[in-house]
Amino acid sequence: MMRKALAGFAAVALMAGTAWVAAPPFADAQGGGTVEVEVKYSGAADVQTLKVNKDTEQCGKEAKVENIVVGGNKGLANAVASIAGAKGQPTGKKAAIDQKGCKFVPHVIATTPGEVDILNSDGILHNIHTYSTANPSINKAQPKFKKTMTEKFEKPEFIKVTCDVHSWMLGWIAVMPHPYFGVTNESGVAKIENAPAGKQTVEVWHEKLGKVTKDVEVKPGATTKVTVEMVKK
Ligand SMILES: [Cu+2]
């Protein structure tokens, strides 16, 4: 089923003449396993609270800047876990990030190269501004009537997203080179589905804490758990 869907996607990509034609063959998903990555951080959380003096009806009177979010059991949220150096086709799913309450929701999204929908649930003026090197950077207004803007991110990269109207707004779009990734939830857990079996290296990225790797043996058809500690740089 999955393979068929991916084959269909590849055919569409072929017709569209996109770069995916040159991508290596899809790794055999039937032999894949799940990796459950628990990311821990022993340091203190870093969430700044700022006073808001504009658009308070939608934004509220206070904004939180979520630099380091630590949940119960020292779980680190908003980290991207992936299989380092893996090869694979794009997910074929369009990712989305919303602007809601003058916050990017979720704070971090991860996707494979392609289109991303940038939503404006607030119904006020926002201004998307991305900071990237591999992809062209975007700096454009999203007026209140514009519910969705679709942007293309073709190259793997961790892209910082801000809003020039609301200085505290900060989010990340992780464009990953393959589909074997997950973003940690508020408990610090990310699931990587269908990861290629065998000896692999899990790489964890966090916007403030950088990157950490850990070796793991992925068992086909089973869930392998791994705990990764991040430390302050
Ligand atoms: Cu904004």
mmCIF file of N, CA, C and O in Angstrom, residues 61-108:
data_model
loop_
_atom_site.group_PDB
_atom_site.id
_atom_site.type_symbol
_atom_site.label_atom_id
_atom_site.label_comp_id
_atom_site.label_asym_id
_atom_site.label_seq_id
_atom_site.Cartn_x
_atom_site.Cartn_y
_atom_site.Cartn_z
ATOM 1 N N LYS A 61 -1.720 39.232 26.154
ATOM 2 C CA LYS A 61 -0.915 40.316 26.733
ATOM 3 C C LYS A 61 0.516 39.880 27.016
ATOM 4 O O LYS A 61 1.385 40.688 27.323
ATOM 5 N N GLU A 62 0.741 38.583 26.925
ATOM 6 C CA GLU A 62 2.090 38.051 27.149
ATOM 7 C C GLU A 62 2.431 37.046 26.063
ATOM 8 O O GLU A 62 1.562 36.323 25.595
ATOM 9 N N ALA A 63 3.698 37.026 25.682
ATOM 10 C CA ALA A 63 4.155 36.034 24.707
ATOM 11 C C ALA A 63 5.257 35.203 25.347
ATOM 12 O O ALA A 63 6.049 35.707 26.147
ATOM 13 N N LYS A 64 5.282 33.941 24.998
ATOM 14 C CA LYS A 64 6.329 33.064 25.529
ATOM 15 C C LYS A 64 7.297 32.704 24.402
ATOM 16 O O LYS A 64 6.876 32.283 23.327
ATOM 17 N N VAL A 65 8.571 32.902 24.668
ATOM 18 C CA VAL A 65 9.598 32.503 23.707
ATOM 19 C C VAL A 65 10.184 31.184 24.206
ATOM 20 O O VAL A 65 10.842 31.138 25.245
ATOM 21 N N GLU A 66 9.898 30.146 23.458
ATOM 22 C CA GLU A 66 10.229 28.794 23.927
ATOM 23 C C GLU A 66 11.602 28.353 23.442
ATOM 24 O O GLU A 66 11.730 27.630 22.467
ATOM 25 N N ASN A 67 12.634 28.817 24.136
ATOM 26 C CA ASN A 67 13.994 28.462 23.730
ATOM 27 C C ASN A 67 14.324 27.007 24.059
ATOM 28 O O ASN A 67 14.817 26.272 23.216
ATOM 29 N N ILE A 68 14.061 26.617 25.287
ATOM 30 C CA ILE A 68 14.295 25.223 25.701
ATOM 31 C C ILE A 68 13.095 24.791 26.545
ATOM 32 O O ILE A 68 12.871 25.332 27.628
ATOM 33 N N VAL A 69 12.327 23.861 26.028
ATOM 34 C CA VAL A 69 11.126 23.397 26.718
ATOM 35 C C VAL A 69 11.396 21.995 27.268
ATOM 36 O O VAL A 69 11.697 21.073 26.512
ATOM 37 N N VAL A 70 11.319 21.897 28.600
ATOM 38 C CA VAL A 70 11.590 20.619 29.258
ATOM 39 C C VAL A 70 10.324 20.142 29.949
ATOM 40 O O VAL A 70 9.720 20.881 30.728
ATOM 41 N N GLY A 71 9.909 18.935 29.633
ATOM 42 C CA GLY A 71 8.699 18.385 30.220
ATOM 43 C C GLY A 71 9.006 17.498 31.414
ATOM 44 O O GLY A 71 10.104 17.561 31.990
ATOM 45 N N GLY A 72 8.033 16.684 31.794
ATOM 46 C CA GLY A 72 8.235 15.772 32.905
ATOM 47 C C GLY A 72 9.353 14.788 32.585
ATOM 48 O O GLY A 72 9.651 14.524 31.413
ATOM 49 N N ASN A 73 10.036 14.298 33.630
ATOM 50 C CA ASN A 73 11.073 13.289 33.420
ATOM 51 C C ASN A 73 12.228 13.801 32.559
ATOM 52 O O ASN A 73 12.889 13.033 31.854
ATOM 53 N N LYS A 74 12.415 15.133 32.567
ATOM 54 C CA LYS A 74 13.527 15.779 31.845
ATOM 55 C C LYS A 74 13.450 15.600 30.331
ATOM 56 O O LYS A 74 14.468 15.675 29.626
ATOM 57 N N GLY A 75 12.271 15.324 29.816
ATOM 58 C CA GLY A 75 12.106 15.174 28.371
ATOM 59 C C GLY A 75 12.222 16.511 27.664
ATOM 60 O O GLY A 75 11.617 17.497 28.081
ATOM 61 N N LEU A 76 12.997 16.546 26.614
ATOM 62 C CA LEU A 76 13.222 17.785 25.853
ATOM 63 C C LEU A 76 12.285 17.831 24.645
ATOM 64 O O LEU A 76 12.359 16.972 23.754
ATOM 65 N N ALA A 77 11.434 18.841 24.613
ATOM 66 C CA ALA A 77 10.496 18.993 23.492
ATOM 67 C C ALA A 77 11.166 19.704 22.319
ATOM 68 O O ALA A 77 12.243 20.296 22.475
ATOM 69 N N ASN A 78 10.542 19.633 21.155
ATOM 70 C CA ASN A 78 10.952 20.410 19.977
ATOM 71 C C ASN A 78 12.333 20.055 19.432
ATOM 72 O O ASN A 78 13.012 20.894 18.858
ATOM 73 N N ALA A 79 12.742 18.818 19.628
ATOM 74 C CA ALA A 79 13.995 18.355 19.033
ATOM 75 C C ALA A 79 13.647 17.445 17.849
ATOM 76 O O ALA A 79 12.621 16.768 17.861
ATOM 77 N N VAL A 80 14.496 17.466 16.844
ATOM 78 C CA VAL A 80 14.253 16.629 15.665
ATOM 79 C C VAL A 80 15.210 15.441 15.708
ATOM 80 O O VAL A 80 16.434 15.622 15.719
ATOM 81 N N ALA A 81 14.653 14.241 15.742
ATOM 82 C CA ALA A 81 15.453 13.016 15.727
ATOM 83 C C ALA A 81 15.372 12.409 14.335
ATOM 84 O O ALA A 81 14.292 12.367 13.735
ATOM 85 N N SER A 82 16.496 11.949 13.820
ATOM 86 C CA SER A 82 16.480 11.347 12.479
ATOM 87 C C SER A 82 17.574 10.302 12.372
ATOM 88 O O SER A 82 18.442 10.195 13.238
ATOM 89 N N ILE A 83 17.520 9.522 11.304
ATOM 90 C CA ILE A 83 18.563 8.534 11.026
ATOM 91 C C ILE A 83 19.616 9.227 10.161
ATOM 92 O O ILE A 83 19.341 9.597 9.022
ATOM 93 N N ALA A 84 20.808 9.391 10.730
ATOM 94 C CA ALA A 84 21.861 10.120 10.021
ATOM 95 C C ALA A 84 22.278 9.380 8.748
ATOM 96 O O ALA A 84 22.444 8.159 8.760
ATOM 97 N N GLY A 85 22.420 10.115 7.678
ATOM 98 C CA GLY A 85 22.955 9.567 6.439
ATOM 99 C C GLY A 85 22.040 8.619 5.689
ATOM 100 O O GLY A 85 22.457 8.001 4.702
ATOM 101 N N ALA A 86 20.788 8.488 6.126
ATOM 102 C CA ALA A 86 19.864 7.570 5.439
ATOM 103 C C ALA A 86 19.464 8.137 4.080
ATOM 104 O O ALA A 86 19.599 9.329 3.826
ATOM 105 N N LYS A 87 19.017 7.230 3.224
ATOM 106 C CA LYS A 87 18.513 7.662 1.922
ATOM 107 C C LYS A 87 17.057 7.223 1.807
ATOM 108 O O LYS A 87 16.697 6.150 2.276
ATOM 109 N N GLY A 88 16.247 8.025 1.163
ATOM 110 C CA GLY A 88 14.850 7.654 0.998
ATOM 111 C C GLY A 88 14.081 8.743 0.285
ATOM 112 O O GLY A 88 14.548 9.876 0.186
ATOM 113 N N GLN A 89 12.934 8.381 -0.208
ATOM 114 C CA GLN A 89 12.105 9.317 -0.963
ATOM 115 C C GLN A 89 11.341 10.245 -0.024
ATOM 116 O O GLN A 89 11.149 9.924 1.147
ATOM 117 N N PRO A 90 10.876 11.377 -0.549
ATOM 118 C CA PRO A 90 10.072 12.277 0.268
ATOM 119 C C PRO A 90 8.789 11.591 0.751
ATOM 120 O O PRO A 90 8.339 10.613 0.148
ATOM 121 N N THR A 91 8.230 12.113 1.806
ATOM 122 C CA THR A 91 7.026 11.507 2.372
ATOM 123 C C THR A 91 5.833 11.649 1.431
ATOM 124 O O THR A 91 4.903 10.862 1.493
ATOM 125 N N GLY A 92 5.846 12.688 0.587
ATOM 126 C CA GLY A 92 4.693 12.939 -0.278
ATOM 127 C C GLY A 92 3.578 13.661 0.455
ATOM 128 O O GLY A 92 2.535 13.934 -0.121
ATOM 129 N N LYS A 93 3.814 13.968 1.720
ATOM 130 C CA LYS A 93 2.808 14.701 2.508
ATOM 131 C C LYS A 93 3.244 16.152 2.638
ATOM 132 O O LYS A 93 4.414 16.425 2.897
ATOM 133 N N LYS A 94 2.282 17.046 2.474
ATOM 134 C CA LYS A 94 2.599 18.458 2.623
ATOM 135 C C LYS A 94 2.512 18.832 4.099
ATOM 136 O O LYS A 94 1.493 18.603 4.737
ATOM 137 N N ALA A 95 3.578 19.414 4.621
ATOM 138 C CA ALA A 95 3.578 19.819 6.025
ATOM 139 C C ALA A 95 2.947 21.197 6.161
ATOM 140 O O ALA A 95 2.826 21.937 5.179
ATOM 141 N N ALA A 96 2.549 21.525 7.372
ATOM 142 C CA ALA A 96 1.952 22.837 7.617
ATOM 143 C C ALA A 96 2.423 23.384 8.955
ATOM 144 O O ALA A 96 2.661 22.639 9.905
ATOM 145 N N ILE A 97 2.576 24.700 8.987
ATOM 146 C CA ILE A 97 2.859 25.385 10.252
ATOM 147 C C ILE A 97 1.856 26.531 10.344
ATOM 148 O O ILE A 97 1.584 27.210 9.356
ATOM 149 N N ASP A 98 1.275 26.696 11.533
ATOM 150 C CA ASP A 98 0.216 27.693 11.705
ATOM 151 C C ASP A 98 0.735 28.881 12.501
ATOM 152 O O ASP A 98 1.686 28.747 13.279
ATOM 153 N N GLN A 99 0.097 30.014 12.290
ATOM 154 C CA GLN A 99 0.328 31.186 13.140
ATOM 155 C C GLN A 99 -0.962 31.388 13.919
ATOM 156 O O GLN A 99 -1.984 31.771 13.356
ATOM 157 N N LYS A 100 -0.883 31.055 15.198
ATOM 158 C CA LYS A 100 -2.078 31.007 16.027
ATOM 159 C C LYS A 100 -1.744 31.621 17.374
ATOM 160 O O LYS A 100 -0.804 31.163 18.045
ATOM 161 N N GLY A 101 -2.484 32.636 17.751
ATOM 162 C CA GLY A 101 -2.167 33.331 19.000
ATOM 163 C C GLY A 101 -0.807 34.002 18.901
ATOM 164 O O GLY A 101 -0.099 34.152 19.899
ATOM 165 N N CYS A 102 -0.432 34.390 17.668
ATOM 166 C CA CYS A 102 0.865 35.023 17.409
ATOM 167 C C CYS A 102 2.026 34.143 17.868
ATOM 168 O O CYS A 102 2.999 34.595 18.502
ATOM 169 N N LYS A 103 1.859 32.869 17.577
ATOM 170 C CA LYS A 103 2.879 31.854 17.852
ATOM 171 C C LYS A 103 2.935 30.941 16.641
ATOM 172 O O LYS A 103 1.902 30.730 16.002
ATOM 173 N N PHE A 104 4.091 30.397 16.351
ATOM 174 C CA PHE A 104 4.143 29.353 15.327
ATOM 175 C C PHE A 104 3.779 28.035 16.001
ATOM 176 O O PHE A 104 4.357 27.658 17.018
ATOM 177 N N VAL A 105 2.799 27.359 15.422
ATOM 178 C CA VAL A 105 2.292 26.109 15.997
ATOM 179 C C VAL A 105 2.266 25.028 14.913
ATOM 180 O O VAL A 105 1.623 25.221 13.886
ATOM 181 N N PRO A 106 2.985 23.905 15.115
ATOM 182 C CA PRO A 106 3.903 23.675 16.235
ATOM 183 C C PRO A 106 5.181 24.516 16.109
ATOM 184 O O PRO A 106 5.450 25.074 15.046
ATOM 185 N N HIS A 107 5.934 24.568 17.184
ATOM 186 C CA HIS A 107 7.157 25.365 17.211
ATOM 187 C C HIS A 107 8.179 24.844 16.195
ATOM 188 O O HIS A 107 8.926 25.624 15.602
ATOM 189 N N VAL A 108 8.216 23.537 16.032
ATOM 190 C CA VAL A 108 9.124 22.918 15.056
ATOM 191 C C VAL A 108 8.328 21.939 14.199
ATOM 192 O O VAL A 108 7.601 21.099 14.733
#
